Short mmCIF file of C-alpha atoms in Angstrom, two decimals:
data_model
loop_
_atom_site.label_atom_id
_atom_site.label_comp_id
_atom_site.label_asym_id
_atom_site.label_seq_id
_atom_site.Cartn_x
_atom_site.Cartn_y
_atom_site.Cartn_z
CA MET E 35 -98.92 -255.67 96.54
CA ASN E 36 -102.06 -257.45 95.34
CA LYS E 37 -104.10 -258.52 98.36
CA ASN E 38 -106.44 -260.64 96.23
CA LYS E 39 -104.48 -263.84 95.52
CA LYS E 40 -106.77 -264.86 92.65
CA ILE E 41 -105.79 -261.90 90.48
CA PRO E 42 -102.27 -262.23 89.13
CA PHE E 43 -101.82 -258.52 88.38
CA LYS E 44 -99.76 -256.02 90.33
CA THR E 45 -99.72 -252.23 90.40
CA PRO E 46 -96.66 -249.99 90.69
CA GLU E 47 -95.68 -249.21 94.28
CA GLY E 48 -97.70 -246.33 95.77
CA TYR E 49 -100.06 -246.31 92.77
CA PHE E 50 -103.27 -246.01 94.77
CA ASP E 51 -101.76 -243.54 97.26
CA SER E 52 -101.09 -241.00 94.53
CA PHE E 53 -104.05 -241.91 92.32
CA GLU E 54 -106.40 -239.22 93.60
CA ASP E 55 -103.91 -236.42 93.12
CA LYS E 56 -103.06 -237.56 89.61
CA LEU E 57 -106.71 -237.87 88.72
CA MET E 58 -107.52 -234.44 90.10
CA ASP E 59 -104.60 -232.92 88.22
CA LYS E 60 -105.68 -234.58 85.01
CA LEU E 61 -109.27 -233.49 85.52
CA SER E 62 -108.25 -229.92 86.04
CA LYS E 63 -106.00 -229.99 82.98
CA THR E 64 -108.50 -231.64 80.68
CA GLU E 65 -109.69 -229.19 78.05
CA SER E 66 -107.98 -226.53 80.09
CA THR E 67 -107.98 -223.03 78.76
CA ILE E 68 -105.43 -222.03 81.36
CA PRO E 69 -101.88 -221.61 80.06
CA LYS E 70 -99.24 -223.43 82.08
CA ASP E 71 -96.56 -220.78 81.58
CA SER E 72 -97.09 -217.73 83.78
CA ALA E 73 -95.01 -215.64 81.31
CA PHE E 74 -93.01 -213.97 84.07
CA LYS E 75 -89.32 -213.62 83.19
CA VAL E 76 -86.22 -212.52 85.10
CA PRO E 77 -83.28 -210.43 83.88
CA ASP E 78 -80.33 -212.38 82.42
CA ASN E 79 -78.06 -213.89 85.10
CA TYR E 80 -80.37 -212.65 87.86
CA PHE E 81 -80.11 -215.80 89.98
CA GLU E 82 -76.36 -216.12 89.35
CA SER E 83 -75.74 -212.61 90.69
CA PHE E 84 -78.35 -212.73 93.45
CA ASN E 85 -75.92 -213.98 96.14
CA GLU E 86 -73.62 -211.01 95.60
CA SER E 87 -76.40 -208.42 95.83
CA LEU E 88 -77.81 -210.15 98.93
CA LYS E 89 -74.38 -210.13 100.54
CA GLY E 90 -74.09 -206.41 99.81
CA LYS E 91 -77.45 -205.75 101.43
CA LEU E 92 -76.63 -207.91 104.46
CA ASP E 93 -73.33 -206.06 104.98
CA ASN E 94 -75.16 -202.74 104.81
CA GLU E 95 -77.86 -203.75 107.28
CA PRO E 96 -77.82 -201.16 110.05
CA LYS E 97 -76.80 -202.53 113.42
CA VAL E 98 -78.69 -201.21 116.43
CA ILE E 99 -76.21 -199.61 118.79
CA PRO E 100 -77.68 -198.10 121.94
CA LEU E 101 -76.90 -194.38 122.20
CA PHE E 102 -76.32 -194.71 125.92
CA PRO E 103 -75.50 -197.85 127.87
CA ILE E 104 -78.56 -199.03 129.78
CA ASN E 105 -76.73 -199.02 133.14
CA LYS E 106 -75.82 -195.38 132.71
CA ILE E 107 -79.43 -194.49 131.84
CA MET E 108 -80.70 -196.44 134.83
CA SER E 109 -78.35 -194.69 137.27
CA VAL E 110 -79.16 -191.25 135.85
CA ALA E 111 -82.90 -192.01 135.94
CA ALA E 112 -82.65 -193.27 139.53
CA SER E 113 -80.80 -190.11 140.60
CA ILE E 114 -83.36 -187.85 138.95
CA ALA E 115 -86.23 -189.83 140.50
CA ALA E 116 -84.66 -189.62 143.95
CA ILE E 117 -84.08 -185.87 143.69
CA ALA E 118 -87.61 -185.29 142.38
CA LEU E 119 -89.04 -187.39 145.20
CA ILE E 120 -87.27 -185.34 147.84
CA ALA E 121 -87.86 -181.98 146.16
CA LEU E 122 -91.56 -182.41 145.48
CA GLY E 123 -92.48 -184.66 148.37
CA TYR E 124 -94.14 -187.92 147.51
CA ASN E 125 -97.79 -188.50 148.34
CA TRP E 126 -97.70 -192.18 149.39
CA ASN E 127 -101.46 -192.44 149.73
CA SER E 128 -102.22 -191.19 146.27
CA SER E 129 -104.69 -193.39 144.41
CA SER E 130 -104.65 -191.58 141.09
CA GLU E 131 -102.67 -194.05 138.98
CA LEU E 132 -102.78 -193.78 135.26
CA GLY E 133 -104.51 -196.68 133.59
CA PHE E 134 -105.55 -197.86 130.14
CA ASN E 135 -108.83 -195.99 130.49
CA ASP E 136 -106.98 -192.69 130.78
CA LEU E 137 -105.76 -193.01 127.21
CA ALA E 138 -107.81 -191.11 124.70
CA ASN E 139 -109.19 -193.26 121.90
CA THR E 140 -107.52 -191.01 119.35
CA ASP E 141 -104.14 -191.67 121.00
CA ILE E 142 -104.66 -195.42 120.77
CA GLU E 143 -105.76 -195.18 117.16
CA ALA E 144 -102.81 -192.95 116.32
CA TYR E 145 -100.45 -195.42 117.98
CA PHE E 146 -101.76 -198.34 115.90
CA GLU E 147 -101.77 -196.18 112.78
CA ASN E 148 -98.18 -194.98 113.19
CA ASN E 149 -96.53 -198.16 114.40
CA ASP E 150 -95.85 -201.01 112.05
CA PHE E 151 -96.36 -204.25 113.97
CA GLU E 152 -95.80 -206.45 110.91
CA LEU E 153 -98.92 -208.35 111.92
CA SER E 154 -101.54 -209.28 109.40
CA PRO E 155 -105.21 -209.05 110.41
CA TYR E 156 -105.18 -212.87 110.55
CA GLU E 157 -102.29 -212.87 113.01
CA ILE E 158 -104.03 -210.29 115.17
CA ALA E 159 -107.24 -212.34 114.99
CA GLU E 160 -105.33 -215.38 116.22
CA VAL E 161 -104.33 -213.71 119.47
CA LEU E 162 -107.60 -211.87 120.01
CA PRO E 163 -109.91 -214.11 122.04
CA VAL E 164 -113.28 -214.11 120.32
CA THR E 165 -115.15 -215.02 123.48
CA ASN E 166 -114.06 -211.91 125.33
CA THR E 167 -114.82 -209.50 122.55
CA GLU E 168 -118.27 -208.39 121.60
CA TYR E 169 -118.48 -207.55 117.93
CA SER E 170 -120.87 -204.75 118.81
CA ASP E 171 -117.96 -203.06 120.61
CA PHE E 172 -116.35 -202.16 117.33
CA LEU E 173 -119.29 -202.11 114.93
CA SER E 174 -121.27 -198.92 114.65
CA SER E 175 -124.43 -200.69 113.43
CA PRO E 176 -125.42 -204.26 114.36
CA ILE E 177 -125.22 -207.01 111.75
CA GLU E 178 -128.49 -208.73 110.92
CA GLY E 179 -128.33 -212.55 111.07
CA ASP E 180 -129.61 -212.90 107.50
CA ASN E 181 -126.98 -210.51 106.16
CA LEU E 182 -124.27 -212.48 107.94
CA LEU E 183 -125.50 -215.76 106.42
CA ASP E 184 -125.66 -214.17 102.96
CA TYR E 185 -122.11 -212.88 103.36
CA LEU E 186 -120.75 -216.26 104.45
CA ASN E 187 -122.61 -217.97 101.64
CA GLU E 188 -121.15 -215.67 99.02
CA ASN E 189 -117.64 -215.23 100.35
CA VAL E 190 -116.55 -218.34 102.17
CA SER E 191 -115.46 -220.96 99.72
CA ASP E 192 -113.36 -222.98 102.09
CA PHE E 193 -115.08 -224.07 105.27
CA ASP E 194 -111.71 -224.74 106.92
CA GLU E 195 -110.91 -221.04 106.72
CA LEU E 196 -113.48 -220.34 109.40
CA ASN E 197 -111.44 -222.29 111.97
CA ILE E 198 -114.64 -223.03 113.80
CA GLU E 199 -113.12 -225.73 115.99
CA ASP E 200 -110.24 -223.50 117.03
CA ASN E 201 -112.54 -220.75 118.20
CA GLU E 202 -115.07 -222.86 120.02
CA MET R 140 -77.56 -232.40 98.86
CA ILE R 141 -76.80 -231.39 102.43
CA GLU R 142 -79.16 -232.79 105.08
CA GLU R 143 -81.60 -230.23 106.46
CA ASP R 144 -80.71 -230.92 110.11
CA THR R 145 -77.01 -230.42 109.38
CA LEU R 146 -77.73 -227.23 107.48
CA VAL R 147 -79.78 -225.79 110.34
CA LEU R 148 -77.07 -226.73 112.84
CA ASP R 149 -74.39 -225.12 110.66
CA LEU R 150 -76.51 -221.98 110.28
CA LYS R 151 -76.63 -221.68 114.06
CA THR R 152 -72.86 -222.21 114.42
CA LYS R 153 -70.90 -218.97 114.02
CA SER R 154 -67.86 -220.58 112.36
CA LYS R 155 -69.93 -222.41 109.73
CA GLN R 156 -72.70 -219.85 109.31
CA ALA R 157 -71.41 -218.04 106.20
CA VAL R 158 -70.91 -221.20 104.14
CA ALA R 159 -74.22 -222.69 105.32
CA PHE R 160 -76.08 -219.51 104.44
CA GLU R 161 -74.62 -219.59 100.95
CA VAL R 162 -75.86 -223.17 100.56
CA LEU R 163 -79.28 -222.15 101.87
CA VAL R 164 -79.56 -219.23 99.44
CA ASN R 165 -78.42 -221.34 96.49
CA THR R 166 -80.84 -224.12 97.35
CA TYR R 167 -83.97 -222.05 97.81
CA LYS R 168 -83.58 -218.70 96.01
CA GLU R 169 -85.36 -219.73 92.81
CA ARG R 170 -88.32 -221.44 94.45
CA LEU R 171 -88.84 -218.60 96.91
CA TYR R 172 -88.46 -216.05 94.12
CA TRP R 173 -91.32 -217.55 92.10
CA GLN R 174 -93.56 -217.72 95.14
CA ILE R 175 -92.91 -214.02 95.86
CA ARG R 176 -93.18 -213.00 92.20
CA SER R 177 -96.60 -214.64 91.92
CA ILE R 178 -97.80 -212.27 94.67
CA VAL R 179 -96.02 -208.98 93.93
CA LEU R 180 -95.91 -209.46 90.11
CA SER R 181 -93.06 -207.05 89.33
CA HIS R 182 -89.49 -208.34 89.20
CA ASP R 183 -88.00 -205.40 91.09
CA ASP R 184 -90.43 -205.81 93.96
CA ALA R 185 -89.87 -209.57 93.98
CA ASN R 186 -86.12 -208.98 94.21
CA ASP R 187 -86.56 -206.62 97.19
CA VAL R 188 -88.86 -209.04 99.00
CA LEU R 189 -86.59 -212.03 98.28
CA GLN R 190 -83.61 -210.20 99.77
CA ASN R 191 -85.65 -209.18 102.81
CA THR R 192 -86.82 -212.76 103.20
CA PHE R 193 -83.27 -214.12 103.33
CA ILE R 194 -82.20 -211.34 105.70
CA LYS R 195 -85.10 -212.27 107.99
CA VAL R 196 -84.16 -215.95 107.78
CA TYR R 197 -80.53 -215.11 108.58
CA LYS R 198 -81.47 -213.01 111.58
CA ASN R 199 -84.06 -215.41 112.95
CA ILE R 200 -82.47 -218.78 112.34
CA ASP R 201 -81.81 -219.17 116.07
CA GLY R 202 -85.56 -219.01 116.62
CA PHE R 203 -86.20 -221.85 114.15
CA ASN R 204 -87.06 -224.78 116.37
CA GLY R 205 -87.58 -227.48 113.76
CA ASP R 206 -91.34 -227.85 114.36
CA SER R 207 -91.78 -227.60 110.60
CA LYS R 208 -89.40 -228.20 107.73
CA LEU R 209 -86.88 -225.44 107.06
CA PHE R 210 -88.25 -225.08 103.55
CA SER R 211 -91.84 -224.62 104.81
CA TRP R 212 -90.68 -222.10 107.39
CA MET R 213 -88.86 -220.06 104.75
CA TYR R 214 -91.78 -220.30 102.36
CA ARG R 215 -94.06 -218.96 105.08
CA ILE R 216 -91.72 -216.05 105.71
CA ALA R 217 -91.52 -215.31 101.97
CA THR R 218 -95.30 -215.45 101.59
CA ASN R 219 -95.92 -213.17 104.58
CA GLU R 220 -93.22 -210.75 103.45
CA ALA R 221 -94.79 -210.52 99.99
CA LEU R 222 -98.33 -210.05 101.33
CA ASN R 223 -97.15 -207.43 103.82
CA PHE R 224 -95.20 -205.69 101.08
CA ILE R 225 -98.41 -205.29 99.05
CA LYS R 226 -100.29 -204.00 102.11
CA GLN R 227 -97.56 -201.51 103.03
CA ARG R 228 -97.26 -200.20 99.46
CA ALA R 229 -101.04 -199.79 99.25
CA LYS R 230 -101.04 -197.95 102.59
CA LEU R 231 -98.19 -195.68 101.48
CA GLN R 232 -100.09 -194.73 98.36
CA GLY R 233 -103.31 -194.29 100.31
CA VAL R 234 -105.26 -196.85 98.28
CA SER R 235 -106.94 -200.14 99.13
CA ASP R 236 -105.11 -203.44 98.61
CA THR R 237 -107.46 -204.25 95.73
CA ASP R 238 -106.83 -200.93 93.99
CA TYR R 239 -103.10 -201.40 94.43
CA GLN R 240 -103.26 -204.86 92.88
CA ASP R 241 -105.27 -203.45 89.96
CA LYS R 242 -102.47 -200.97 89.46
CA LEU R 243 -99.90 -203.79 89.48
CA LEU R 244 -101.91 -205.58 86.82
CA SER R 245 -102.11 -202.54 84.59
CA ASN R 246 -98.33 -202.11 84.92
CA LEU R 247 -97.87 -205.70 83.76
CA GLU R 248 -98.64 -204.86 80.14
CA ALA R 249 -95.64 -202.55 79.98
CA ASP R 250 -93.38 -204.78 82.12
CA VAL R 251 -90.33 -205.89 80.15
CA TYR R 252 -90.09 -208.99 82.32
CA PHE R 253 -93.59 -210.13 81.48
CA GLU R 254 -93.71 -211.77 78.08
CA GLY R 255 -97.26 -212.95 78.14
CA ASP R 256 -99.70 -213.07 75.29
CA GLU R 257 -103.29 -211.88 75.62
CA ILE R 258 -104.48 -215.09 77.29
CA GLN R 259 -101.65 -215.04 79.85
CA LEU R 260 -102.46 -211.44 80.70
CA GLN R 261 -106.11 -212.35 81.04
CA LEU R 262 -105.11 -215.23 83.31
CA GLN R 263 -103.24 -212.84 85.63
CA LYS R 264 -106.31 -210.59 85.73
CA ALA R 265 -108.47 -213.62 86.49
CA ILE R 266 -106.12 -214.75 89.29
CA ALA R 267 -106.34 -211.26 90.80
CA THR R 268 -110.09 -211.73 91.25
CA LEU R 269 -109.64 -214.81 93.47
CA PRO R 270 -109.75 -214.59 97.28
CA GLU R 271 -106.23 -214.43 98.76
CA LYS R 272 -106.13 -218.05 99.93
CA GLN R 273 -107.34 -219.45 96.59
CA LYS R 274 -104.83 -217.25 94.79
CA LEU R 275 -101.97 -218.65 96.87
CA VAL R 276 -103.11 -222.25 96.51
CA PHE R 277 -103.59 -221.91 92.75
CA ASN R 278 -100.15 -220.39 92.16
CA MET R 279 -98.42 -222.94 94.37
CA LYS R 280 -100.18 -225.92 92.85
CA TYR R 281 -100.55 -224.94 89.21
CA PHE R 282 -97.41 -222.96 88.42
CA GLN R 283 -95.01 -224.22 91.07
CA GLU R 284 -96.39 -227.76 90.98
CA MET R 285 -96.08 -228.22 94.73
CA LYS R 286 -97.62 -231.19 96.51
CA TYR R 287 -100.72 -230.63 98.60
CA GLU R 288 -98.82 -231.92 101.65
CA GLU R 289 -96.15 -229.24 101.19
CA ILE R 290 -98.73 -226.48 100.70
CA SER R 291 -100.62 -227.78 103.72
CA GLU R 292 -97.58 -227.34 105.94
CA ILE R 293 -96.85 -223.85 104.60
CA LEU R 294 -100.37 -222.45 104.72
CA ASN R 295 -101.40 -224.43 107.78
CA THR R 296 -104.55 -225.73 106.07
CA SER R 297 -105.82 -229.29 105.71
CA VAL R 298 -105.12 -231.12 102.45
CA GLY R 299 -108.87 -231.52 101.93
CA GLY R 300 -109.42 -227.80 102.32
CA LEU R 301 -106.60 -227.09 99.85
CA LYS R 302 -108.05 -229.44 97.26
CA ALA R 303 -111.41 -227.73 97.57
CA SER R 304 -109.79 -224.28 97.26
CA TYR R 305 -107.76 -225.35 94.24
CA HIS R 306 -110.66 -226.83 92.31
CA LEU R 307 -112.84 -223.87 93.12
CA ALA R 308 -110.08 -221.57 91.87
CA ILE R 309 -109.74 -223.56 88.62
CA LYS R 310 -113.50 -223.40 88.13
CA LYS R 311 -113.62 -219.63 88.68
CA LEU R 312 -110.63 -219.01 86.40
CA LYS R 313 -112.10 -221.08 83.57
CA GLN R 314 -115.37 -219.23 83.96
CA TYR R 315 -113.61 -215.86 83.92
CA LEU R 316 -111.56 -216.72 80.84
CA LYS R 317 -114.60 -218.13 79.05
CA GLU R 318 -116.69 -215.03 79.72
CA ASP R 319 -114.00 -212.53 78.86
#
């Protein structure tokens, strides 16, 4: 709607809301040397037959069935623990508990190497608190401030990607 | 078209699940396919990842809490599946992600499902040089013609940031194609 009563013209509804996008699109397409067709094709009737092949795969998905019921395992484990406790004698005052520090670094590395967590480095970064981690802990040589600035200058095109507010 | 809320509810209801899943697959398979294909490049790989995406959606629909749109949620799963697929394949072959993507590009010339001319092949090579985020934004905006608001919800990035990424990508691609 025209807010200026003196001008008798109107614009289509939502014209100004979408103007910027349209302009940007047009700007990027002007004298464009970039073809619009990506040239990727699919086999004939691929999408028509996709549902069937998906159904086949879903039906063949392996279901996880426990080899032994958990209750049975628990009772067996409890019996073994009780027998071992009596047979060996339990030292109640023992202070030698295994902790994270007892793990060899190679074991930890091997664990991460051999287990697929389906986590991208970004996802891991999201749960890793930056404040509690010193970069020097996992860098063999310290990064010079100038090198860091050069790197950011050359590689960060989108300031939002740094998520500075989130990590403050 | 079936309302999204109804579809989600049906997907979570055992008796209606099969029919609802069929509707879901029919509604989104093509759009998700092109998103995946733009990342993995080969049709066979795209087919594998698309099937895995729908299987993941099927298995995890109970965990979908409606914080985002169903379509955005599925798009995110498809994108992550495709990116992880590339990483896993590279790891299996003992090469870096970049080397693996170079290999994908060189396979493209012999791919029967790629009917590109020289300029289209050059464009794919140019796209491969972009940082991951710019690559995703460019493919989603330019080829799939998605709205910035939709991309924003999928990639969890501000519309302003996306616009900057997109225009930077266009600039780099034009430069690459001009130089080559």
